Short mmCIF file of C-alpha atoms and ligand atoms in Angstrom, two decimals:
data_model
loop_
_atom_site.label_atom_id
_atom_site.label_comp_id
_atom_site.label_asym_id
_atom_site.label_seq_id
_atom_site.Cartn_x
_atom_site.Cartn_y
_atom_site.Cartn_z
CA MET A 28 41.57 5.11 -12.69
CA THR A 29 39.87 2.75 -10.27
CA ILE A 30 37.14 0.81 -11.54
CA PRO A 31 34.21 0.72 -9.24
CA ALA A 32 32.87 -2.62 -8.08
CA PRO A 33 29.66 -3.87 -9.29
CA LEU A 34 26.95 -2.89 -7.35
CA ARG A 35 24.33 -5.61 -5.87
CA TYR A 36 20.71 -5.37 -7.28
CA ALA A 37 17.36 -6.93 -6.23
CA ILE A 38 14.19 -6.51 -8.84
CA VAL A 39 10.76 -6.35 -7.32
CA GLY A 40 8.00 -7.12 -9.86
CA THR A 41 9.09 -9.55 -12.80
CA GLY A 42 6.72 -8.54 -15.55
CA SER A 43 7.20 -7.19 -19.15
CA ARG A 44 9.04 -3.70 -17.92
CA ALA A 45 11.51 -5.52 -15.65
CA GLN A 46 12.80 -7.07 -18.45
CA LEU A 47 14.55 -3.67 -19.34
CA TYR A 48 16.51 -3.99 -16.40
CA ILE A 49 17.26 -7.70 -16.70
CA ASP A 50 18.80 -6.78 -19.67
CA ALA A 51 20.92 -3.90 -18.47
CA ILE A 52 22.08 -5.59 -15.55
CA THR A 53 23.39 -8.94 -17.82
CA GLY A 54 24.21 -7.20 -20.83
CA ALA A 55 25.51 -3.63 -21.72
CA HIS A 56 26.17 -2.86 -17.78
CA ARG A 57 27.32 -6.23 -16.31
CA ASP A 58 30.44 -4.55 -15.58
CA ARG A 59 28.80 -2.25 -13.17
CA ALA A 60 25.86 -4.25 -11.85
CA LEU A 61 25.33 -8.16 -10.32
CA LEU A 62 21.71 -8.93 -10.19
CA VAL A 63 21.49 -11.26 -7.05
CA ALA A 64 17.96 -11.49 -5.92
CA TRP A 65 14.40 -10.82 -7.94
CA ALA A 66 11.14 -11.07 -6.51
CA ASP A 67 7.45 -11.22 -7.67
CA THR A 68 3.52 -12.49 -6.78
CA ASN A 69 3.79 -14.88 -9.77
CA PRO A 70 6.29 -17.52 -9.55
CA GLY A 71 5.71 -18.46 -13.03
CA ARG A 72 7.20 -15.17 -14.22
CA LEU A 73 10.30 -15.41 -12.32
CA GLY A 74 10.49 -18.86 -14.24
CA TYR A 75 10.32 -17.29 -17.76
CA HIS A 76 12.86 -14.44 -16.80
CA HIS A 77 15.09 -17.24 -15.39
CA ASP A 78 14.95 -19.22 -18.45
CA ARG A 79 15.98 -16.61 -20.35
CA LEU A 80 18.91 -15.42 -18.44
CA PRO A 81 22.25 -15.08 -20.82
CA GLU A 82 24.60 -17.97 -20.76
CA GLY A 83 27.33 -17.30 -17.36
CA ILE A 84 24.86 -15.61 -15.13
CA PRO A 85 24.46 -17.06 -12.00
CA ALA A 86 20.73 -17.28 -11.00
CA PRO A 87 19.52 -14.55 -8.60
CA HIS A 88 17.78 -15.65 -5.47
CA ARG A 89 14.18 -15.58 -5.52
CA PHE A 90 12.03 -14.46 -2.88
CA ASP A 91 8.11 -13.06 -1.65
CA PRO A 92 7.82 -9.55 -2.48
CA GLY A 93 7.05 -9.71 1.75
CA ASP A 94 10.51 -10.57 2.41
CA LEU A 95 12.14 -7.67 0.58
CA ALA A 96 13.79 -6.48 4.24
CA THR A 97 15.15 -9.82 5.05
CA VAL A 98 16.50 -10.54 1.33
CA VAL A 99 18.42 -6.93 1.31
CA ALA A 100 19.71 -7.63 4.49
CA GLU A 101 21.04 -11.40 3.56
CA GLN A 102 22.12 -10.72 -0.01
CA HIS A 103 23.79 -7.22 0.93
CA VAL A 104 21.64 -5.76 -2.04
CA ASP A 105 23.15 -2.08 -2.55
CA ARG A 106 20.10 -1.14 -4.69
CA VAL A 107 16.24 -2.30 -5.13
CA ILE A 108 14.68 -1.77 -8.51
CA VAL A 109 11.08 -1.27 -8.13
CA THR A 110 8.95 -2.56 -11.55
CA ALA A 111 5.74 -3.94 -9.47
CA PRO A 112 2.47 -2.34 -10.43
CA ASP A 113 2.01 1.54 -9.65
CA ALA A 114 0.16 1.11 -6.38
CA PHE A 115 2.48 -0.86 -4.42
CA HIS A 116 5.74 1.39 -5.33
CA ALA A 117 5.51 3.59 -2.16
CA GLN A 118 5.76 0.54 0.18
CA LEU A 119 8.45 -1.20 -1.38
CA VAL A 120 10.32 1.81 -1.71
CA ALA A 121 10.18 2.49 1.99
CA THR A 122 10.77 -0.99 2.86
CA ALA A 123 14.36 -0.90 0.71
CA LEU A 124 15.22 2.61 1.92
CA ASP A 125 14.55 1.48 5.90
CA VAL A 126 16.42 -1.37 5.54
CA GLY A 127 19.66 0.83 3.99
CA ALA A 128 19.20 -0.18 0.41
CA ASP A 129 18.97 2.66 -2.38
CA ALA A 130 16.25 2.61 -4.80
CA ILE A 131 15.21 3.16 -8.21
CA VAL A 132 11.05 2.93 -9.25
CA GLU A 133 9.61 3.21 -12.18
CA LYS A 134 7.26 6.10 -13.22
CA PRO A 135 4.62 6.67 -11.37
CA LEU A 136 6.20 7.61 -7.93
CA THR A 137 3.07 6.13 -6.41
CA THR A 138 -0.83 6.54 -7.06
CA THR A 139 -2.18 8.13 -3.74
CA GLU A 140 -1.36 11.32 -1.50
CA GLU A 141 -0.56 8.60 1.45
CA GLY A 142 2.13 7.19 -1.11
CA VAL A 143 3.47 10.29 -1.26
CA ARG A 144 4.05 10.93 2.36
CA THR A 145 5.15 7.02 3.29
CA ILE A 146 7.81 8.12 0.69
CA ALA A 147 8.74 11.56 1.86
CA ASP A 148 8.92 9.90 5.54
CA ALA A 149 11.20 7.23 4.57
CA VAL A 150 13.57 9.59 2.61
CA GLY A 151 13.65 11.90 5.85
CA ARG A 152 13.80 9.00 8.16
CA THR A 153 16.52 7.38 6.54
CA GLY A 154 18.40 9.76 4.58
CA ARG A 155 18.75 7.58 1.51
CA ASN A 156 17.87 8.98 -1.82
CA PHE A 157 16.21 7.40 -4.88
CA THR A 158 16.04 7.33 -8.63
CA ILE A 159 12.67 7.58 -10.39
CA THR A 160 13.05 6.66 -14.00
CA PHE A 161 11.81 9.53 -16.59
CA ASN A 162 12.67 7.76 -19.98
CA TYR A 163 10.79 10.32 -22.13
CA ARG A 164 12.87 13.37 -20.57
CA TYR A 165 16.02 11.28 -22.54
CA SER A 166 14.26 11.26 -25.95
CA PRO A 167 16.24 13.70 -28.22
CA ARG A 168 13.03 15.31 -29.51
CA ASN A 169 12.20 16.17 -25.94
CA SER A 170 15.72 17.20 -24.86
CA ALA A 171 15.64 19.59 -27.84
CA LEU A 172 12.44 21.36 -26.60
CA ARG A 173 13.91 21.80 -23.42
CA GLU A 174 17.12 23.57 -24.97
CA VAL A 175 14.71 25.66 -27.05
CA ILE A 176 13.17 27.09 -24.13
CA ALA A 177 16.16 26.88 -21.75
CA ARG A 178 18.15 28.95 -23.96
CA GLY A 179 15.34 31.78 -24.09
CA ASP A 180 14.52 31.33 -27.81
CA ILE A 181 10.86 31.93 -27.15
CA GLY A 182 11.28 34.41 -24.19
CA GLU A 183 9.41 33.50 -20.80
CA VAL A 184 6.81 30.99 -21.19
CA THR A 185 3.52 32.22 -20.92
CA SER A 186 1.34 29.05 -21.73
CA VAL A 187 1.26 25.55 -22.90
CA HIS A 188 -1.02 23.59 -25.06
CA PHE A 189 -0.40 20.01 -24.86
CA GLU A 190 -2.13 16.97 -26.23
CA TRP A 191 -1.64 13.05 -26.18
CA MET A 192 -3.03 10.91 -28.36
CA LEU A 193 -2.89 6.85 -27.32
CA ASP A 194 -4.39 4.57 -30.35
CA THR A 195 -6.36 1.79 -30.61
CA ALA A 196 -3.94 -0.63 -30.08
CA HIS A 197 -1.86 1.10 -27.08
CA GLY A 198 -4.20 2.78 -25.87
CA ALA A 199 -6.86 0.33 -25.76
CA ASP A 200 -4.15 -2.29 -23.68
CA TYR A 201 -4.49 -0.23 -20.81
CA PHE A 202 -8.34 -1.15 -20.58
CA ARG A 203 -7.42 -5.21 -20.63
CA ARG A 204 -4.75 -5.33 -17.72
CA TRP A 205 -4.42 -4.24 -13.89
CA HIS A 206 -4.05 -0.65 -15.35
CA ARG A 207 -7.87 -0.53 -15.77
CA ASP A 208 -8.43 -0.53 -11.95
CA LYS A 209 -7.82 3.00 -10.65
CA SER A 210 -6.65 1.33 -6.72
CA ILE A 211 -3.76 -0.15 -8.62
CA SER A 212 -2.73 2.40 -11.63
CA GLY A 213 -4.44 5.48 -10.43
CA GLY A 214 -5.84 5.94 -13.38
CA LEU A 215 -4.11 7.19 -16.50
CA LEU A 216 -3.77 10.79 -15.33
CA ILE A 217 -1.36 9.14 -12.84
CA HIS A 218 -0.01 6.03 -15.01
CA LYS A 219 0.41 7.79 -18.32
CA ALA A 220 -0.01 11.52 -17.70
CA SER A 221 2.79 11.49 -14.99
CA HIS A 222 5.28 11.31 -17.88
CA HIS A 223 3.70 14.39 -19.70
CA PHE A 224 3.46 16.17 -16.42
CA ASP A 225 7.20 15.34 -15.85
CA LEU A 226 7.93 16.75 -19.34
CA VAL A 227 5.94 20.34 -18.92
CA ASN A 228 7.75 20.77 -15.26
CA TRP A 229 11.05 19.91 -16.76
CA TRP A 230 10.67 21.97 -20.21
CA ILE A 231 9.52 24.91 -18.53
CA ASP A 232 11.17 24.57 -15.27
CA ASP A 233 8.49 25.37 -13.14
CA VAL A 234 6.20 23.73 -10.43
CA PRO A 235 2.45 22.96 -10.91
CA THR A 236 -0.13 25.02 -8.25
CA ARG A 237 -3.30 24.49 -9.11
CA VAL A 238 -5.70 21.92 -11.50
CA PHE A 239 -8.82 21.55 -12.72
CA ALA A 240 -10.12 18.27 -14.45
CA SER A 241 -12.67 16.83 -16.62
CA GLY A 242 -13.04 13.63 -18.02
CA GLY A 243 -14.68 10.10 -18.25
CA LEU A 244 -15.04 6.20 -19.51
CA ARG A 245 -16.69 7.58 -22.84
CA PHE A 246 -15.44 4.67 -25.25
CA TYR A 247 -14.40 1.70 -23.68
CA GLY A 248 -16.37 -0.40 -20.84
CA ARG A 249 -19.57 -2.06 -21.13
CA GLU A 250 -21.69 0.85 -20.39
CA ASN A 251 -20.75 2.73 -23.97
CA ALA A 252 -20.54 -0.41 -25.81
CA THR A 253 -24.22 -1.11 -24.97
CA ALA A 254 -24.85 2.47 -25.92
CA ARG A 255 -23.07 2.07 -29.44
CA GLY A 256 -25.22 -1.49 -30.02
CA ILE A 257 -21.76 -3.41 -29.25
CA GLY A 258 -23.49 -6.85 -28.74
CA GLU A 259 -22.20 -10.02 -27.21
CA ARG A 260 -18.13 -10.34 -26.41
CA PRO A 261 -16.11 -12.68 -25.81
CA ASP A 262 -15.08 -12.68 -22.17
CA ARG A 263 -10.95 -12.67 -23.03
CA GLY A 264 -9.38 -12.08 -26.13
CA THR A 265 -7.19 -15.74 -26.32
CA THR A 266 -10.11 -17.26 -27.81
CA ASP A 267 -11.20 -18.83 -31.05
CA SER A 268 -14.90 -17.28 -30.73
CA PRO A 269 -16.28 -15.60 -33.58
CA LEU A 270 -16.96 -12.60 -31.55
CA ARG A 271 -13.42 -11.55 -31.51
CA ASP A 272 -12.55 -8.30 -33.15
CA ALA A 273 -10.07 -5.88 -33.75
CA PHE A 274 -9.76 -5.12 -29.47
CA SER A 275 -9.32 -8.62 -28.64
CA LEU A 276 -5.99 -9.72 -27.46
CA ASP A 277 -4.41 -13.22 -28.53
CA LEU A 278 -1.86 -13.96 -26.17
CA ARG A 279 -1.15 -16.99 -28.04
CA ALA A 280 0.04 -14.89 -31.31
CA ASP A 281 3.02 -13.25 -29.29
CA ASP A 282 5.88 -15.51 -27.51
CA GLN A 283 6.51 -12.96 -24.99
CA LEU A 284 2.57 -12.34 -24.20
CA ARG A 285 2.24 -16.16 -24.06
CA GLY A 286 4.91 -17.00 -21.81
CA LEU A 287 4.77 -14.01 -19.32
CA TYR A 288 1.31 -14.07 -19.08
CA LEU A 289 -0.82 -16.74 -20.55
CA ASP A 290 1.43 -19.66 -19.32
CA GLN A 291 1.44 -18.08 -15.63
CA GLU A 292 -2.05 -17.79 -15.26
CA ARG A 293 -2.29 -21.01 -13.30
CA TYR A 294 -0.23 -19.03 -10.49
CA ASP A 295 -2.41 -16.19 -9.86
CA GLY A 296 -5.50 -16.13 -12.44
CA TYR A 297 -4.51 -12.94 -14.08
CA ARG A 298 -5.44 -12.44 -17.37
CA ARG A 299 -3.60 -9.91 -19.27
CA ASP A 300 -6.37 -10.23 -22.22
CA GLN A 301 -9.52 -9.07 -20.93
CA ASP A 302 -12.29 -7.28 -22.72
CA VAL A 303 -12.25 -3.22 -23.40
CA PHE A 304 -15.91 -3.16 -23.03
CA ASP A 305 -16.03 -4.94 -19.89
CA PRO A 306 -18.21 -3.74 -16.78
CA GLY A 307 -16.40 -2.70 -13.94
CA ILE A 308 -13.62 -0.27 -15.52
CA THR A 309 -12.91 2.44 -13.27
CA ILE A 310 -10.53 4.51 -15.34
CA GLU A 311 -10.87 7.54 -17.67
CA ASP A 312 -10.38 7.57 -21.45
CA ASN A 313 -10.84 11.10 -22.00
CA LEU A 314 -9.04 13.55 -19.76
CA SER A 315 -8.91 17.26 -20.14
CA LEU A 316 -6.98 19.72 -17.44
CA VAL A 317 -6.06 23.16 -17.09
CA VAL A 318 -2.98 23.46 -15.00
CA ASP A 319 -1.51 26.61 -13.53
CA TYR A 320 2.39 26.91 -12.40
CA ALA A 321 4.12 28.73 -10.05
CA ARG A 322 5.55 31.24 -12.42
CA GLY A 323 2.51 32.31 -13.88
CA ALA A 324 2.19 30.08 -16.85
CA SER A 325 -0.81 27.92 -17.50
CA MET A 326 -1.24 24.58 -19.59
CA SER A 327 -4.28 23.10 -21.38
CA TYR A 328 -3.85 19.34 -21.30
CA SER A 329 -5.92 16.61 -22.91
CA LEU A 330 -5.45 12.78 -23.28
CA ASN A 331 -7.24 10.62 -25.47
CA ALA A 332 -7.28 6.81 -25.39
CA HIS A 333 -8.73 5.65 -28.42
CA SER A 334 -6.94 7.46 -31.32
CA PRO A 335 -6.94 6.19 -34.37
CA TRP A 336 -2.96 7.41 -34.50
CA GLU A 337 -0.29 7.56 -31.64
CA GLY A 338 1.72 10.73 -30.87
CA TYR A 339 1.87 13.72 -29.54
CA MET A 340 1.52 17.92 -29.96
CA VAL A 341 2.81 20.44 -27.75
CA SER A 342 2.95 24.41 -28.31
CA VAL A 343 4.64 26.50 -25.68
CA ASN A 344 3.60 30.28 -25.99
CA GLY A 345 6.37 32.72 -25.05
CA THR A 346 6.96 36.46 -24.39
CA ARG A 347 9.28 36.33 -27.83
CA GLY A 348 7.60 33.52 -29.71
CA ARG A 349 6.49 30.06 -29.70
CA ALA A 350 7.75 26.47 -30.22
CA GLU A 351 5.55 23.59 -31.63
CA LEU A 352 6.72 19.94 -31.12
CA ARG A 353 4.75 17.25 -33.09
CA VAL A 354 5.60 13.65 -33.08
CA VAL A 355 3.93 10.75 -34.54
CA GLU A 356 4.79 7.64 -32.89
CA ARG A 357 2.23 5.44 -34.89
CA GLY A 358 0.87 6.42 -37.72
CA ALA A 359 -2.15 4.12 -38.07
CA VAL A 360 -3.76 1.20 -36.44
CA LEU A 361 -4.79 -1.06 -39.36
CA LEU A 362 -6.38 -4.23 -39.86
CA ASP A 363 -5.88 -7.44 -41.48
CA GLU A 364 -8.21 -9.87 -42.84
CA GLN A 365 -8.37 -11.73 -39.52
CA HIS A 366 -9.01 -8.38 -37.63
CA ARG A 367 -5.54 -8.66 -36.71
CA VAL A 368 -3.91 -5.37 -36.02
CA VAL A 369 -1.10 -4.35 -38.63
CA VAL A 370 0.45 -0.97 -37.89
CA ASP A 371 1.19 1.38 -40.82
CA PRO A 372 2.86 4.68 -39.93
CA SER A 373 2.22 6.04 -43.44
CA ALA A 374 -1.09 5.57 -42.97
CA ARG A 375 -0.85 9.61 -42.10
CA PRO A 376 1.05 10.89 -45.26
CA ASP A 377 0.13 14.45 -43.98
CA LEU A 378 1.63 13.99 -40.58
CA VAL A 379 4.56 12.04 -42.07
CA ILE A 380 7.64 14.33 -42.60
CA ASP A 381 10.34 11.92 -42.56
CA GLU A 382 10.85 9.54 -45.24
CA GLY A 383 13.69 7.90 -43.95
CA SER A 384 13.69 4.41 -41.92
CA ARG A 385 12.12 5.74 -38.85
CA PRO A 386 8.68 4.67 -38.01
CA ALA A 387 7.39 7.30 -36.91
CA SER A 388 8.11 11.25 -37.48
CA GLU A 389 8.68 14.26 -35.60
CA SER A 390 9.05 18.01 -36.02
CA LEU A 391 10.01 21.06 -33.92
CA VAL A 392 9.56 24.51 -35.15
CA VAL A 393 10.20 27.58 -33.46
CA GLN A 394 8.84 30.95 -34.58
CA ARG A 395 9.77 34.19 -33.00
CA HIS A 396 7.57 37.40 -33.47
CA PHE A 397 7.94 39.18 -36.61
CA ALA A 398 10.06 36.06 -38.08
CA ALA A 399 9.76 33.20 -40.24
CA ALA A 400 9.40 29.89 -39.01
CA GLU A 401 12.74 27.78 -38.05
CA GLU A 402 12.69 23.79 -38.26
CA ILE A 403 15.08 22.59 -35.30
CA PRO A 404 17.24 19.61 -36.14
CA ILE A 405 16.62 16.68 -33.90
CA PRO A 406 19.38 13.80 -33.50
CA ALA A 407 17.98 10.45 -34.61
CA ALA A 408 17.70 7.97 -31.89
CA GLU A 409 17.01 4.37 -31.49
CA GLY A 410 14.98 1.99 -28.92
CA GLY A 411 11.91 2.69 -26.82
CA HIS A 412 10.50 5.81 -25.92
CA GLY A 413 12.24 7.61 -28.61
CA GLY A 414 15.62 6.45 -27.61
CA GLY A 415 15.20 7.51 -24.34
CA ASP A 416 15.38 4.18 -22.79
CA ALA A 417 19.23 3.43 -23.32
CA VAL A 418 20.29 6.97 -22.13
CA LEU A 419 18.09 6.58 -19.18
CA LEU A 420 19.75 3.37 -18.40
CA ARG A 421 23.41 4.78 -18.78
CA ASP A 422 22.46 7.25 -16.30
CA VAL A 423 20.95 4.81 -13.76
CA PHE A 424 23.69 2.24 -14.06
CA ARG A 425 26.93 4.15 -14.55
CA GLY A 426 26.16 7.39 -12.95
CA VAL A 427 24.93 10.93 -13.78
CA GLY A 428 27.27 12.89 -15.70
CA ASP A 429 27.82 16.58 -16.18
CA ASP A 430 24.19 16.84 -17.93
CA PRO A 431 23.39 20.52 -18.83
CA LEU A 432 19.61 19.38 -19.36
CA HIS A 433 19.26 17.67 -15.85
CA ARG A 434 17.68 14.83 -17.47
CA ALA A 435 18.22 12.54 -14.41
CA ALA A 436 15.13 13.03 -12.23
CA THR A 437 14.94 13.47 -8.09
CA TRP A 438 12.21 12.05 -6.31
CA HIS A 439 10.95 15.60 -5.71
CA ASP A 440 10.02 15.69 -9.54
CA GLY A 441 8.60 12.25 -9.14
CA VAL A 442 6.52 13.93 -6.43
CA ARG A 443 5.78 17.04 -8.64
CA ALA A 444 4.93 15.08 -11.69
CA VAL A 445 2.40 12.79 -9.73
CA VAL A 446 0.60 15.71 -7.74
CA VAL A 447 -0.65 17.02 -11.22
CA GLY A 448 -2.45 13.55 -11.47
CA LEU A 449 -3.68 13.27 -7.46
CA ALA A 450 -4.96 16.69 -7.73
CA GLY A 451 -6.64 16.19 -11.35
CA ASN A 452 -7.90 12.90 -9.60
CA ARG A 453 -9.70 14.73 -6.86
CA SER A 454 -10.95 17.40 -9.10
CA LEU A 455 -12.81 14.68 -11.06
CA ARG A 456 -14.48 13.56 -7.77
CA THR A 457 -15.30 16.66 -6.55
CA GLY A 458 -15.80 18.90 -9.73
CA GLN A 459 -13.47 21.85 -8.25
CA ALA A 460 -10.02 22.90 -9.00
CA VAL A 461 -7.44 21.96 -6.55
CA ARG A 462 -4.76 23.57 -5.14
CA VAL A 463 -1.69 21.55 -4.98
CA ALA A 464 -0.99 22.73 -1.56
CA ASP A 465 -4.40 21.48 -0.28
CA LEU A 466 -3.46 18.04 -0.95
CA ASP A 467 -0.92 18.45 1.72
CA LEU A 468 2.03 16.65 0.53
CA GLY A 469 5.02 19.11 2.18
CA THR A 470 7.74 20.94 0.01
CA ALA A 471 8.29 18.16 -2.26
CA ALA A 472 5.14 19.17 -3.87
CA THR A 473 5.36 22.73 -3.80
CA SER A 474 9.04 24.08 -4.10
CA ALA A 475 11.16 24.29 -6.93
CA GLU A 476 14.18 22.68 -5.05
CA SER A 477 15.41 19.34 -6.32
CA GLU A 478 16.72 16.92 -3.67
CA ARG A 479 18.91 13.45 -4.31
N1 NAD B 12 9.05 4.16 -18.03
C1 NAD B 12 7.92 3.49 -18.85
O1 NAD B 12 7.72 4.12 -19.88
C2 NAD B 12 7.00 2.40 -18.33
C3 NAD B 12 6.68 1.11 -19.66
C4 NAD B 12 6.17 0.02 -18.82
C5 NAD B 12 5.73 -0.01 -17.30
N2 NAD B 12 6.41 1.01 -16.73
C6 NAD B 12 6.15 1.01 -15.21
O2 NAD B 12 6.61 -0.43 -14.84
C7 NAD B 12 5.80 -1.23 -14.03
C8 NAD B 12 5.67 -2.55 -13.91
O3 NAD B 12 4.94 -2.63 -15.51
P1 NAD B 12 4.60 -3.70 -16.41
O4 NAD B 12 3.89 -3.08 -17.87
O5 NAD B 12 5.81 -4.76 -16.29
O6 NAD B 12 3.71 -4.61 -15.60
P2 NAD B 12 3.48 -6.34 -15.68
O7 NAD B 12 1.81 -6.72 -15.43
O8 NAD B 12 3.89 -6.76 -16.88
O9 NAD B 12 4.89 -6.58 -14.53
C9 NAD B 12 4.07 -6.38 -13.38
C10 NAD B 12 4.55 -7.66 -12.61
O10 NAD B 12 4.51 -7.29 -11.05
C11 NAD B 12 4.12 -8.54 -10.38
N3 NAD B 12 3.62 -8.22 -9.04
C12 NAD B 12 2.17 -7.99 -8.98
N4 NAD B 12 1.59 -7.22 -7.80
C13 NAD B 12 3.32 -7.18 -6.87
C14 NAD B 12 3.47 -7.08 -5.65
N5 NAD B 12 2.90 -6.66 -4.82
N6 NAD B 12 4.59 -7.01 -5.32
C15 NAD B 12 5.72 -7.32 -6.07
N7 NAD B 12 5.51 -7.74 -7.70
C16 NAD B 12 3.80 -7.59 -7.99
C17 NAD B 12 3.23 -9.06 -11.23
O11 NAD B 12 3.12 -10.55 -10.90
C18 NAD B 12 4.14 -8.86 -12.49
O12 NAD B 12 5.19 -9.61 -13.00
C19 NAD B 12 4.58 -0.20 -13.76
O13 NAD B 12 4.92 0.85 -12.44
C20 NAD B 12 4.53 0.66 -14.68
O14 NAD B 12 4.04 1.82 -14.44
C21 NAD B 12 7.05 1.76 -17.13
#
């Protein structure tokens, strides 16, 4: 058997998510991958990662993101990994494909209709393909639900009810960072929920056709704080001000936050610890959707970003019964005497069904008509995103094997996940239901075919 030569990689956007790929290339997958170049608009963050490269790994060539095309050619880059903020994905992907590299892009694919067209045109022009990394598909609990449905255990799917809770630690964080600006993240319907919409498309193997959305900023933001009588706030979390509280994130308290963001503010002025009750936040924190699918099923979906616990509940109704997946990712956000956040998964004992070492709990129950409920075992997993990250990296760096679950997502899957958010955002603006076909995004958005 011949061992393939390592592929040459470049990374664009070396913030926190990039760490996963840097670790994979310089660690578990170093026999298959070589990091030859990296770029960021903030040179300090490149320096941070440079200082932490494992011994023996040569320093990658540093470049400005605007020079991607030149660097791909000069450094003979095979694949470009895009981990920049969401609004920049489409242009970076198109540039990479146009100069003959493959691309790997973090979710979400893009934040706008224009971004989808840019990518579809680049794929059409170049014939090149790329990977979008939907890590949630790989977590065993989500794979188990896909298996249940694909096996026909609950019959033909008729409807889905899906509720996602982000807590006052993780959920609040979207309101401190670039994510709070809809023009960069597309809002949580794009940035966060594209994970969830991809899961549903994949679970039920169907294509979304129409979306009605309602929602708003009802908890975070200055207006809501004022209405609830919250007074003066510190302008950032990294402060000794007596005004700091449970929503203040002190970047000094964590080595990675300090090194990646606080120490690098002098280059671009970006503050990672803005106040969640600031004026000017343009994303929603409560969202409700009704989504129709091509084969006739519908979904009710909701997202809340200030829940006391974090996780999700999904029920899938079918012609032969029903499947229920209930996941507690974090049982509670609690505070110590200094108002620092402490997490305690056992604070919701009613929801914690696993007494073992896992920090959270999960259960998948299938109940067929006229039969007792049956708990479906979920294999244990370790690591980020319910164990999804590690398996995803194996597919990305070592190639996709024969997978009956079809977990590796195609770029069409990326489009079909993001169109629910795009149609949802349009529905929020117009107050009307929006047909996906009316977004005019071509067959990638509307057909069930998948293309690599
Ligand atoms: N799949 C997942 O579960 C998951 C988890 C976290 C983040 N992500 C995705 O990863 C991406 C990065 O998120 P993050 O949390 O690392 O954010 P981050 O803010 O930590 O990092 C983003 C980096 O991009 C740089 N940057 C800004 N503008 C740029 C540009 N025009 N060109 C190149 N670089 C630019 C920033 O300086 C920063 O270093 C986002 O698309 C996000 O949606 C995915």
